[in-house]
Short mmCIF file of C-alpha atoms and ligand atoms in Angstrom, two decimals:
data_model
loop_
_atom_site.label_atom_id
_atom_site.label_comp_id
_atom_site.label_asym_id
_atom_site.label_seq_id
_atom_site.Cartn_x
_atom_site.Cartn_y
_atom_site.Cartn_z
CA UNK V 1 0.14 14.37 7.41
CA UNK V 2 2.23 12.40 4.97
CA UNK V 3 3.61 13.57 1.64
CA UNK V 4 3.39 10.31 -0.28
CA UNK V 5 1.02 9.78 -3.19
CA UNK V 6 -1.99 10.23 -0.86
CA UNK V 7 -0.82 13.54 0.61
CA UNK V 8 0.25 14.88 -2.76
CA UNK V 9 -3.12 13.93 -4.31
CA UNK V 10 -5.15 15.71 -1.65
CA UNK V 11 -2.94 18.81 -1.57
CA UNK V 12 -3.06 19.08 -5.37
CA UNK V 13 -6.85 18.67 -5.34
CA UNK V 14 -7.34 21.37 -2.69
CA UNK V 15 -4.95 23.79 -4.37
CA UNK V 16 -6.57 23.32 -7.78
CA UNK V 17 -9.90 24.30 -6.23
CA UNK V 18 -8.71 27.38 -4.45
CA UNK V 19 -8.44 25.84 -0.96
CA UNK V 20 -4.91 27.03 -0.68
CA UNK V 21 -4.08 27.16 3.03
CA UNK V 22 -2.56 23.68 2.91
CA UNK V 23 0.48 22.35 4.78
CA UNK V 24 1.91 18.86 4.40
CA UNK V 25 3.78 17.57 7.43
CA UNK V 26 6.18 14.80 6.47
CA UNK V 27 8.32 12.76 8.86
CA UNK V 28 10.90 11.88 6.18
CA UNK V 29 13.46 14.36 4.84
CA UNK V 30 11.48 14.61 1.60
CA UNK V 31 8.24 13.69 -0.10
CA UNK V 32 7.53 10.36 -1.80
CA UNK V 33 6.19 8.21 1.06
CA UNK V 34 6.61 4.50 0.44
CA UNK V 35 8.63 5.22 -2.71
CA UNK V 36 11.05 7.31 -0.69
CA UNK V 37 11.53 4.59 1.93
CA UNK V 38 11.53 1.46 -0.21
CA UNK V 39 14.85 1.41 -2.00
CA UNK V 40 15.60 -2.29 -2.04
CA UNK V 41 17.22 -3.58 -5.25
CA UNK V 42 14.55 -4.20 -7.86
CA UNK V 43 11.93 -2.01 -6.13
CA UNK V 44 9.36 -1.32 -8.80
CA UNK V 45 5.65 -1.13 -9.34
CA UNK V 46 3.68 -4.13 -10.47
CA UNK V 47 0.92 -1.88 -11.81
CA UNK V 48 1.65 -0.53 -15.32
CA UNK V 49 3.16 2.99 -15.23
CA UNK V 50 0.48 4.57 -17.40
CA UNK V 51 -2.07 3.58 -14.77
CA UNK V 52 0.10 4.00 -11.68
CA UNK V 53 0.03 7.77 -12.19
CA UNK V 54 -2.55 10.45 -11.50
CA UNK V 55 -5.16 11.02 -14.20
CA UNK V 56 -4.57 14.76 -13.78
CA UNK V 57 -0.79 14.54 -14.15
CA UNK V 58 0.01 12.28 -17.07
CA UNK V 59 3.63 12.58 -18.18
CA UNK V 60 4.03 12.56 -21.97
CA UNK V 61 6.24 9.51 -21.72
CA UNK V 62 7.29 6.69 -19.37
CA UNK V 63 10.56 4.86 -19.99
CA UNK V 64 9.25 1.42 -19.01
CA UNK V 65 5.91 -0.36 -19.01
CA UNK V 66 6.39 -1.01 -15.27
CA UNK V 67 8.40 1.73 -13.63
CA UNK V 68 11.20 1.27 -11.17
CA UNK V 69 11.31 3.02 -7.82
CA UNK V 70 13.58 5.90 -8.92
CA UNK V 71 11.36 6.71 -11.87
CA UNK V 72 8.24 6.71 -9.68
CA UNK V 73 9.90 8.90 -7.07
CA UNK V 74 10.99 11.33 -9.80
CA UNK V 75 7.39 11.40 -11.06
CA UNK V 76 6.13 12.16 -7.51
CA UNK V 77 8.65 15.00 -7.15
CA UNK V 78 7.96 16.49 -10.58
CA UNK V 79 4.19 16.29 -10.10
CA UNK V 80 4.40 17.92 -6.67
CA UNK V 81 6.60 20.68 -8.14
CA UNK V 82 4.34 21.28 -11.13
CA UNK V 83 1.18 21.47 -9.00
CA UNK V 84 2.63 23.80 -6.39
CA UNK V 85 2.64 21.15 -3.65
CA UNK V 86 6.38 20.99 -2.93
CA UNK V 87 6.68 24.41 -1.21
CA UNK V 88 3.93 23.32 1.20
CA UNK V 89 5.79 20.24 2.40
CA UNK V 90 7.39 20.63 5.82
CA UNK V 91 9.89 17.74 5.97
CA UNK V 92 11.48 16.10 9.02
CA UNK V 93 8.31 16.76 11.00
CA UNK V 94 6.95 13.92 13.08
CA UNK V 95 3.39 14.51 14.18
CA UNK V 96 2.81 13.14 17.65
CA UNK V 97 -0.83 14.09 18.23
CA UNK V 98 -3.96 15.55 16.65
CA UNK V 99 -6.54 16.76 19.18
CA UNK V 100 -9.99 18.10 18.42
CA UNK V 101 -11.00 21.26 20.23
CA UNK V 102 -14.78 21.45 20.53
CA UNK V 103 -14.84 25.11 21.43
CA UNK V 104 -12.85 26.46 18.51
CA UNK V 105 -13.94 23.63 16.17
CA UNK V 106 -10.34 23.11 15.17
CA UNK V 107 -7.61 20.49 15.40
CA UNK V 108 -4.42 21.07 17.34
CA UNK V 109 -1.58 19.24 15.66
CA UNK V 110 1.52 18.72 17.75
CA UNK V 111 4.81 17.34 16.57
CA UNK V 112 8.57 17.62 16.54
CA UNK V 113 10.78 19.11 13.90
CA UNK V 114 14.42 18.33 14.54
CA UNK V 115 14.62 18.55 18.30
CA UNK V 116 11.99 21.30 18.52
CA UNK V 117 8.37 20.89 19.55
CA UNK V 118 5.86 22.40 17.12
CA UNK V 119 2.15 23.14 17.34
CA UNK V 120 -0.27 24.08 14.59
CA UNK V 121 -4.00 24.70 14.44
CA UNK V 122 -6.01 23.36 11.52
CA UNK V 123 -9.64 23.49 10.40
CA UNK V 124 -9.29 20.04 8.90
CA UNK V 125 -6.70 17.29 9.01
CA UNK V 126 -5.97 14.59 6.48
CA UNK V 127 -4.06 11.55 7.68
CA UNK V 128 -2.19 10.30 4.63
CA UNK V 129 0.30 8.11 6.45
CA UNK V 130 -0.63 4.99 4.47
CA UNK V 131 -1.18 1.35 5.30
CA UNK V 132 2.31 0.20 4.37
CA UNK V 133 4.53 2.46 6.39
CA UNK V 134 5.43 0.58 9.57
CA UNK V 135 7.80 -2.33 8.88
CA UNK V 136 6.83 -5.60 10.60
CA UNK V 137 9.46 -8.00 11.90
CA UNK V 138 8.78 -11.70 12.42
CA UNK V 139 7.76 -12.63 15.94
CA UNK V 140 10.68 -15.05 16.42
CA UNK V 141 12.23 -16.10 19.66
CA UNK V 142 15.83 -14.90 19.88
CA UNK V 143 15.47 -12.34 17.08
CA UNK V 144 17.80 -9.93 18.88
CA UNK V 145 20.42 -12.67 19.42
CA UNK V 146 21.49 -12.77 15.79
CA UNK V 147 25.09 -11.57 15.67
CA UNK V 148 25.25 -10.86 11.94
CA UNK V 149 23.79 -7.93 10.04
CA UNK V 150 20.05 -7.55 9.55
CA UNK V 151 17.56 -5.05 8.20
CA UNK V 152 14.04 -4.78 6.80
CA UNK V 153 13.36 -4.67 3.07
CA UNK V 154 11.58 -1.32 3.47
CA UNK V 155 14.60 0.22 5.24
CA UNK V 156 17.33 -1.15 2.99
CA UNK V 157 20.88 -0.72 4.28
CA UNK V 158 22.63 0.70 1.25
CA UNK V 159 25.99 0.77 3.04
CA UNK V 160 26.02 -3.00 3.54
CA UNK V 161 27.74 -4.86 0.73
CA UNK V 162 25.95 -8.15 0.07
CA UNK V 163 28.56 -9.39 -2.38
CA UNK V 164 30.00 -12.75 -1.38
CA UNK V 165 27.83 -13.01 1.76
CA UNK V 166 25.58 -15.81 3.00
CA UNK V 167 22.19 -14.16 3.10
CA UNK V 168 18.74 -15.16 4.39
CA UNK V 169 15.57 -13.52 3.11
CA UNK V 170 12.56 -14.14 5.34
CA UNK V 171 9.27 -13.80 3.49
CA UNK V 172 8.16 -14.30 -0.10
CA UNK V 173 5.63 -11.48 -0.62
CA UNK V 174 5.67 -8.72 -3.24
CA UNK V 175 8.85 -7.10 -1.86
CA UNK V 176 10.82 -10.37 -1.67
CA UNK V 177 9.67 -11.31 -5.18
CA UNK V 178 11.33 -8.14 -6.46
CA UNK V 179 14.53 -8.13 -4.43
CA UNK V 180 15.46 -11.85 -4.50
CA UNK V 181 16.22 -11.96 -8.26
CA UNK V 182 18.37 -8.82 -7.91
CA UNK V 183 20.54 -9.98 -5.02
CA UNK V 184 20.78 -13.67 -5.93
CA UNK V 185 23.59 -13.17 -8.50
CA UNK V 186 25.61 -11.05 -6.01
CA UNK V 187 25.62 -13.17 -2.90
CA UNK V 188 27.58 -16.30 -2.10
CA UNK V 189 24.48 -18.15 -0.91
CA UNK V 190 20.87 -17.13 -0.53
CA UNK V 191 18.34 -18.92 1.66
CA UNK V 192 14.75 -17.86 1.01
CA UNK V 193 12.36 -18.72 3.85
CA UNK V 194 8.83 -19.17 2.61
CA UNK V 195 5.91 -19.60 4.98
CA UNK V 196 3.23 -19.62 2.27
CA UNK V 197 3.60 -19.99 -1.49
CA UNK V 198 2.20 -17.45 -3.94
CA UNK V 199 0.33 -17.38 -7.20
CA UNK V 200 2.35 -15.68 -9.94
CA UNK V 201 1.51 -14.05 -13.23
CA UNK V 202 4.13 -12.72 -15.66
CA UNK V 203 5.21 -9.10 -15.43
CA UNK V 204 5.84 -8.11 -19.03
CA UNK V 205 8.27 -5.37 -18.09
CA UNK V 206 10.33 -3.76 -20.84
CA UNK V 207 11.10 -0.30 -22.21
CA UNK V 208 7.96 1.20 -23.72
CA UNK V 209 8.18 0.26 -27.45
CA UNK V 210 9.05 3.36 -29.53
CA UNK V 211 5.86 3.21 -31.63
CA UNK V 212 3.64 2.94 -28.53
CA UNK V 213 5.57 5.73 -26.84
CA UNK V 214 5.04 7.98 -29.88
CA UNK V 215 1.34 7.14 -30.03
CA UNK V 216 0.90 7.77 -26.31
CA UNK V 217 2.11 11.33 -26.69
CA UNK V 218 -1.35 12.02 -28.09
CA UNK V 219 -3.62 12.72 -25.11
CA UNK V 220 -6.60 10.78 -26.54
CA UNK V 221 -4.38 7.74 -27.20
CA UNK V 222 -3.07 7.93 -23.65
CA UNK V 223 -6.61 8.04 -22.29
CA UNK V 224 -7.51 5.00 -24.40
CA UNK V 225 -4.41 3.12 -23.23
CA UNK V 226 -5.24 3.89 -19.58
CA UNK V 227 -8.78 2.59 -20.16
CA UNK V 228 -7.36 -0.60 -21.65
CA UNK V 229 -4.99 -1.12 -18.69
CA UNK V 230 -7.72 -0.21 -16.21
CA UNK V 231 -10.07 -2.90 -17.52
CA UNK V 232 -7.17 -5.34 -17.84
CA UNK V 233 -6.26 -5.15 -14.17
CA UNK V 234 -9.89 -5.19 -13.07
CA UNK V 235 -9.84 -8.80 -14.34
CA UNK V 236 -7.82 -9.74 -11.25
CA UNK V 237 -10.62 -8.42 -9.05
CA UNK V 238 -13.12 -10.28 -11.24
CA UNK V 239 -11.21 -13.52 -10.55
CA UNK V 240 -11.10 -12.80 -6.82
CA UNK V 241 -14.79 -12.00 -6.66
CA UNK V 242 -15.73 -15.17 -8.52
CA UNK V 243 -13.28 -17.83 -7.35
CA UNK V 244 -15.35 -20.78 -8.57
CA UNK V 245 -15.71 -19.57 -12.15
CA UNK V 246 -13.44 -16.85 -13.58
CA UNK V 247 -11.06 -17.37 -10.66
CA UNK V 248 -10.36 -20.89 -11.95
CA UNK V 249 -9.28 -19.43 -15.30
CA UNK V 250 -6.93 -17.06 -13.44
CA UNK V 251 -5.53 -20.00 -11.48
CA UNK V 252 -5.00 -22.01 -14.68
CA UNK V 253 -3.11 -19.17 -16.36
CA UNK V 254 -1.00 -18.67 -13.27
CA UNK V 255 -0.33 -22.42 -12.96
CA UNK V 256 0.79 -22.56 -16.59
CA UNK V 257 3.22 -19.67 -16.00
CA UNK V 258 4.54 -21.27 -12.82
CA UNK V 259 4.97 -24.70 -14.40
CA UNK V 260 7.03 -23.19 -17.22
CA UNK V 261 9.20 -21.35 -14.71
CA UNK V 262 9.61 -24.29 -12.33
CA UNK V 263 10.34 -27.45 -14.35
CA UNK V 264 11.76 -29.26 -11.29
CA UNK V 265 8.78 -31.00 -9.62
CA UNK V 266 10.31 -30.87 -6.14
CA UNK V 267 10.95 -27.11 -6.25
CA UNK V 268 7.52 -26.62 -7.80
CA UNK V 269 5.88 -28.56 -4.98
CA UNK V 270 7.64 -26.42 -2.40
CA UNK V 271 6.79 -23.10 -4.04
CA UNK V 272 3.16 -23.98 -4.85
CA UNK V 273 0.44 -22.04 -2.98
CA UNK V 274 -2.05 -23.95 -0.84
CA UNK V 275 -4.95 -21.51 -1.06
CA UNK V 276 -7.22 -20.27 -3.89
CA UNK V 277 -5.96 -17.86 -6.53
CA UNK V 278 -6.26 -14.23 -5.40
CA UNK V 279 -6.65 -14.78 -1.68
CA UNK V 280 -3.28 -13.13 -1.09
CA UNK V 281 -1.84 -10.65 -3.54
CA UNK V 282 -1.16 -12.31 -6.91
CA UNK V 283 2.49 -11.53 -7.62
CA UNK V 284 3.40 -10.19 -11.03
CA UNK V 285 6.91 -11.45 -11.57
CA UNK V 286 8.80 -13.12 -14.34
CA UNK V 287 12.12 -13.48 -12.52
CA UNK V 288 11.45 -14.60 -8.92
CA UNK V 289 10.73 -18.29 -9.63
CA UNK V 290 13.69 -18.63 -12.06
CA UNK V 291 15.92 -17.11 -9.33
CA UNK V 292 14.96 -20.01 -7.04
CA UNK V 293 16.52 -22.40 -9.58
CA UNK V 294 19.98 -20.87 -9.23
CA UNK V 295 22.58 -23.21 -7.68
CA UNK V 296 23.37 -20.69 -4.93
CA UNK V 297 19.70 -20.26 -3.90
CA UNK V 298 17.72 -22.52 -1.58
CA UNK V 299 14.00 -22.28 -0.90
CA UNK V 300 13.27 -23.40 2.66
CA UNK V 301 9.69 -24.15 3.59
CA UNK V 302 10.34 -25.64 7.03
CA UNK V 303 9.05 -23.05 9.52
CA UNK V 304 11.65 -21.05 11.42
CA UNK V 305 11.40 -21.94 15.11
CA UNK V 306 13.87 -19.41 16.48
CA UNK V 307 16.79 -17.17 15.69
CA UNK V 308 20.29 -17.81 17.05
CA UNK V 309 23.61 -15.95 16.98
CA UNK V 310 24.49 -17.72 13.70
CA UNK V 311 21.12 -17.58 11.95
CA UNK V 312 17.63 -19.10 11.86
CA UNK V 313 16.88 -22.64 13.06
CA UNK V 314 14.05 -24.44 11.31
CA UNK V 315 11.60 -26.99 12.68
CA UNK V 316 13.72 -29.90 11.38
CA UNK V 317 16.49 -28.73 13.75
CA UNK V 318 18.67 -27.37 10.94
CA UNK V 319 20.74 -24.25 11.58
CA UNK V 320 20.99 -21.91 8.59
CA UNK V 321 24.20 -20.02 9.35
CA UNK V 322 24.23 -16.68 7.53
CA UNK V 323 26.02 -13.32 7.57
CA UNK V 324 22.91 -11.26 6.93
CA UNK V 325 19.17 -11.59 7.47
CA UNK V 326 16.80 -9.50 5.34
CA UNK V 327 13.31 -9.27 6.76
CA UNK V 328 10.95 -9.04 3.78
CA UNK V 329 8.13 -9.61 6.23
CA UNK V 330 5.81 -6.78 5.25
CA UNK V 331 4.16 -4.13 7.35
CA UNK V 332 2.12 -3.69 10.50
CA UNK V 333 -1.11 -3.09 8.71
CA UNK V 334 -4.40 -4.33 9.93
CA UNK V 335 -4.49 -2.63 13.29
CA UNK V 336 -4.23 0.69 11.40
CA UNK V 337 -2.69 2.22 14.50
CA UNK V 338 -1.78 5.61 13.27
CA UNK V 339 1.71 6.88 14.05
CA UNK V 340 0.27 9.65 16.24
CA UNK V 341 -2.30 9.96 19.03
CA UNK V 342 -5.64 11.09 17.61
CA UNK V 343 -8.38 12.35 19.92
CA UNK V 344 -11.75 13.48 18.64
CA UNK V 345 -14.98 14.71 20.24
CA UNK V 346 -15.20 14.16 23.99
CA UNK V 347 -11.50 13.24 24.11
CA UNK V 348 -12.19 9.83 22.52
CA UNK V 349 -9.13 8.24 20.96
CA UNK V 350 -9.11 6.59 17.55
CA UNK V 351 -8.08 3.32 19.25
CA UNK V 352 -11.28 3.47 21.30
CA UNK V 353 -13.31 4.21 18.19
CA UNK V 354 -11.66 1.22 16.51
CA UNK V 355 -12.00 -1.21 19.41
CA UNK V 356 -14.02 -3.46 17.04
CA UNK V 357 -11.42 -3.12 14.26
CA UNK V 358 -10.42 -0.25 12.00
CA UNK V 359 -13.36 1.14 10.06
CA UNK V 360 -14.40 4.34 8.38
CA UNK V 361 -17.16 5.71 6.18
CA UNK V 362 -15.92 4.98 2.64
CA UNK V 363 -12.55 4.43 4.30
CA UNK V 364 -12.33 8.19 4.75
CA UNK V 365 -14.28 9.50 7.77
CA UNK V 366 -14.71 8.25 11.33
CA UNK V 367 -17.74 9.39 13.43
CA UNK V 368 -16.69 11.63 16.30
CA UNK V 369 -13.65 12.94 14.43
CA UNK V 370 -15.01 16.01 12.61
CA UNK V 371 -13.24 17.16 9.46
CA UNK V 372 -10.62 14.47 9.92
CA UNK V 373 -10.05 12.49 6.76
CA UNK V 374 -8.09 9.34 6.02
CA UNK V 375 -6.35 8.66 2.76
CA UNK V 376 -5.92 4.93 1.99
CA UNK V 377 -7.91 4.15 5.12
CA UNK V 378 -9.68 0.92 6.10
CA UNK V 379 -11.16 -1.06 3.19
CA UNK V 380 -9.57 1.03 0.47
CA UNK V 381 -6.60 -1.13 -0.48
CA UNK V 382 -6.78 -2.97 -3.76
CA UNK V 383 -5.12 -6.25 -4.56
CA UNK V 384 -6.04 -6.02 -8.21
CA UNK V 385 -6.02 -2.35 -9.11
CA UNK V 386 -4.11 0.91 -8.84
CA UNK V 387 -4.08 2.50 -5.41
CA UNK V 388 -3.67 5.90 -7.09
CA UNK V 389 -7.16 5.57 -8.51
CA UNK V 390 -8.51 5.26 -4.96
CA UNK V 391 -6.38 8.13 -3.70
CA UNK V 392 -7.70 10.44 -6.39
CA UNK V 393 -11.30 9.54 -5.49
CA UNK V 394 -10.54 10.20 -1.80
CA UNK V 395 -8.83 13.51 -2.53
CA UNK V 396 -11.86 14.72 -4.48
CA UNK V 397 -14.18 13.54 -1.68
CA UNK V 398 -12.18 15.47 0.95
CA UNK V 399 -12.28 18.63 -1.12
CA UNK V 400 -16.02 18.30 -1.80
CA UNK V 401 -16.77 17.59 1.85
CA UNK V 402 -14.90 20.72 2.92
CA UNK V 403 -16.73 22.77 0.29
CA UNK V 404 -20.02 21.30 1.51
CA UNK V 405 -19.26 22.39 5.07
CA UNK V 406 -18.30 25.84 3.86
CA UNK V 407 -21.52 26.20 1.85
CA UNK V 408 -23.53 25.10 4.90
CA UNK V 409 -21.84 27.80 6.98
CA UNK V 410 -20.34 25.10 9.21
CA UNK V 411 -16.90 25.04 10.76
CA UNK V 412 -16.62 21.27 10.43
CA UNK V 413 -18.57 18.18 9.49
CA UNK V 414 -18.90 14.87 11.28
CA UNK V 415 -20.16 11.72 9.60
CA UNK V 416 -23.25 10.28 11.28
CA UNK V 417 -22.53 7.02 13.16
CA UNK V 418 -25.53 5.24 11.64
CA UNK V 419 -24.33 6.15 8.13
CA UNK V 420 -20.87 4.82 8.88
CA UNK V 421 -22.30 1.66 10.46
CA UNK V 422 -24.55 0.89 7.47
CA UNK V 423 -21.75 1.60 4.98
CA UNK V 424 -19.20 -0.55 6.82
CA UNK V 425 -21.66 -3.44 7.14
CA UNK V 426 -22.45 -3.25 3.40
CA UNK V 427 -18.74 -3.28 2.55
CA UNK V 428 -18.06 -6.24 4.85
CA UNK V 429 -20.99 -8.17 3.37
CA UNK V 430 -19.52 -7.79 -0.13
CA UNK V 431 -16.57 -10.00 0.87
CA UNK V 432 -18.79 -13.02 1.23
CA UNK V 433 -17.84 -15.78 -1.21
CA UNK V 434 -14.74 -14.02 -2.51
CA UNK V 435 -11.27 -15.58 -2.63
CA UNK V 436 -10.05 -13.06 -0.01
CA UNK V 437 -11.96 -14.99 2.63
CA UNK V 438 -10.28 -18.31 1.96
CA UNK V 439 -6.94 -17.75 3.73
CA UNK V 440 -5.27 -15.43 6.22
CA UNK V 441 -3.36 -12.46 4.83
CA UNK V 442 -2.38 -8.93 5.74
CA UNK V 443 -5.73 -7.87 4.32
CA UNK V 444 -7.54 -9.42 7.29
CA UNK V 445 -7.40 -9.30 11.07
CA UNK V 446 -6.36 -12.52 12.83
CA UNK V 447 -10.05 -13.06 13.71
CA UNK V 448 -10.99 -12.87 10.03
CA UNK V 449 -12.34 -9.35 9.57
CA UNK V 450 -11.63 -7.85 6.15
CA UNK V 451 -10.29 -4.44 7.07
CA UNK V 452 -7.75 -3.55 4.38
CA UNK V 453 -9.29 -4.18 0.98
CA UNK V 454 -12.09 -2.65 -1.00
CA UNK V 455 -14.30 -5.62 -1.89
CA UNK V 456 -15.27 -4.51 -5.38
CA UNK V 457 -14.06 -2.85 -8.54
CA UNK V 458 -12.30 0.48 -8.80
CA UNK V 459 -15.24 2.07 -10.61
CA UNK V 460 -17.61 1.18 -7.77
CA UNK V 461 -15.42 3.03 -5.31
CA UNK V 462 -15.32 6.08 -7.59
CA UNK V 463 -19.13 6.00 -7.84
CA UNK V 464 -19.65 5.73 -4.07
CA UNK V 465 -17.29 8.60 -3.31
CA UNK V 466 -18.29 10.89 -6.16
CA UNK V 467 -20.45 13.32 -4.18
CA UNK V 468 -20.61 13.56 -0.38
CA UNK V 469 -24.27 13.31 0.61
CA UNK V 470 -25.26 16.24 2.91
CA UNK V 471 -27.65 13.99 4.88
CA UNK V 472 -24.67 11.80 5.88
CA UNK V 473 -23.21 14.52 8.11
CA UNK V 474 -23.75 16.58 11.19
CA UNK V 475 -22.63 20.11 10.46
CA UNK V 476 -20.89 21.78 13.38
CA UNK V 477 -21.57 25.49 13.47
CA UNK V 478 -19.14 27.94 15.03
CA UNK V 479 -19.70 28.16 18.80
CA UNK V 480 -21.55 31.31 19.84
CA UNK V 481 -19.27 33.97 21.30
O1 N01 C 501 4.86 -7.88 2.56
P1 N01 C 501 3.82 -9.11 2.63
P2 N01 C 501 5.54 -7.19 1.29
N1 N01 C 501 8.42 -16.51 8.93
O2 N01 C 501 3.09 -8.91 3.91
C1 N01 C 501 6.28 -13.60 5.37
C2 N01 C 501 2.76 -3.73 -1.48
N2 N01 C 501 3.88 -3.85 -2.40
O3 N01 C 501 6.43 -6.11 1.76
O4 N01 C 501 2.39 -15.13 3.47
C3 N01 C 501 8.40 -16.63 7.60
O5 N01 C 501 3.07 -9.26 1.37
C4 N01 C 501 4.86 -13.70 4.91
O6 N01 C 501 4.42 -15.04 4.93
P3 N01 C 501 2.82 -15.37 4.91
C5 N01 C 501 1.68 -4.74 -1.85
O7 N01 C 501 0.40 -4.18 -1.58
C6 N01 C 501 3.65 -3.42 -3.65
O8 N01 C 501 6.12 -8.21 0.38
O9 N01 C 501 2.18 -14.39 5.85
N3 N01 C 501 7.79 -15.76 6.80
C7 N01 C 501 5.01 -13.10 3.51
O10 N01 C 501 5.53 -14.04 2.60
C8 N01 C 501 1.99 -5.86 -0.92
O11 N01 C 501 0.89 -6.73 -0.72
C9 N01 C 501 4.64 -3.50 -4.56
O12 N01 C 501 2.72 -16.76 5.34
C10 N01 C 501 7.17 -14.73 7.35
C11 N01 C 501 6.06 -12.01 3.74
O13 N01 C 501 6.73 -12.33 4.95
C12 N01 C 501 2.43 -5.10 0.31
O14 N01 C 501 3.19 -4.02 -0.18
C13 N01 C 501 5.89 -4.02 -4.22
C14 N01 C 501 7.15 -14.53 8.74
C15 N01 C 501 5.45 -10.65 3.90
O15 N01 C 501 4.79 -10.34 2.72
C16 N01 C 501 3.30 -5.86 1.27
O16 N01 C 501 4.31 -6.57 0.55
C17 N01 C 501 6.11 -4.45 -2.92
C18 N01 C 501 7.80 -15.49 9.54
N4 N01 C 501 7.79 -15.41 10.87
C19 N01 C 501 5.09 -4.35 -2.00
N5 N01 C 501 6.43 -13.39 8.98
C20 N01 C 501 4.35 -3.00 -5.92
O17 N01 C 501 4.88 -3.48 -6.87
C21 N01 C 501 6.03 -12.92 7.79
N6 N01 C 501 6.47 -13.73 6.82
C22 N01 C 501 3.37 -1.88 -6.08
#
């Protein structure tokens, strides 16, 4: 389920290894996942293009060092075409439930395509619906009372003309940091509501220099360049893991960048973060802070108390009358509630299994849900790396696990609860002392459990997932008769 980068990775991996009875059910009209949905102005990747791409599908050339949304979506389409994935995508199909059948050792997948109900039977299911798919709106009193136009950054209204309008952007995360500089020159007035400041580093985005582009056409040079970028972005994780030492250097570099971009002390004070470097996502942007200096832009740090017909009211009693409110308020993430009902062995739902918070063995398998795999599941997000690296590791793990079951003559495999428990505890323990634990963020539950991020380096995740360990599973044989 899901034909974004996760679904494409796993389908490509299975097809390349001769597991070719693969169907991708996608709710959207086409593949691309988050890159299909997010079409706000300035949508781009803050991970360098040569790394934000599959190792097994390296294009000979990227136009920019940091690709824009259209370029990334084109890459997803071309890769899916080249690897034979596209014909297996069934678009416009919303899966409503996945139910394990103990007798047949299969999953029944129910959904709707157009107005029609559909049912399929599968030996294994992969939930590749992502962590950043369900837009979150601020929990504000009177939200529905606003009489102007409003939409979420991840569901951009392309028919609404922002030119000459008074616009409010709520939120200053990674999405807002990209869209604010793009819309600021168009609108009459822009009010940016910030609840928490961010740490920034420059995003050296530009067309790939011609000489580098020529060199990178050589496969060995491309591999070397990817290695260089890989180790470069691992430095962010190094800072987060060691906030008292290397993290201070990261904070100093970020502070220097921010001071240069915000010469006005009052604006700087308002925009400055009040938590350690790396606790929330460090934003790579060279144009968000300068956009705040524009005469038609105001940064408001007074909390919004409620929404009215005319616009938000802040704690100081001020009404911010606007024509349009853009909610750049992120996604419903840390409950991991999947967009369909999932029932495993004994009719147990995934919500029941996750009563103590979302968790999975290596972020991929949940005990009691045989041959059900998660892509980009709990504890596999990265705030300092490339998510595609994780997705590739997960895709290979899924394929190897299915081959393991096949070799064992089993119909399905179920991860042992004690293995999952030990693994999850070890992962949680690795967060101790890191910057992630020093503030609240979408990476954590409100009661402080770290459920979204991988606590270490990308290479560690690749090592842990390299080979599924047979002793970690119960193999379910076909039922007699
Ligand atoms: O969402 P966010 P996002 N009043 O949750 C604020 C990925 N991504 O869409 O920090 C006022 O980060 C909230 O405030 P606070 C990336 O993994 C990648 O920007 O909670 N403000 C915050 O400022 C990223 O981490 C790229 O105090 C309110 C903002 O809304 C993830 O997506 C590009 C509020 C939400 O920020 C999510 O990013 C874009 C309220 N009531 C996104 N409620 C790449 O380049 C919430 N906020 C790859």
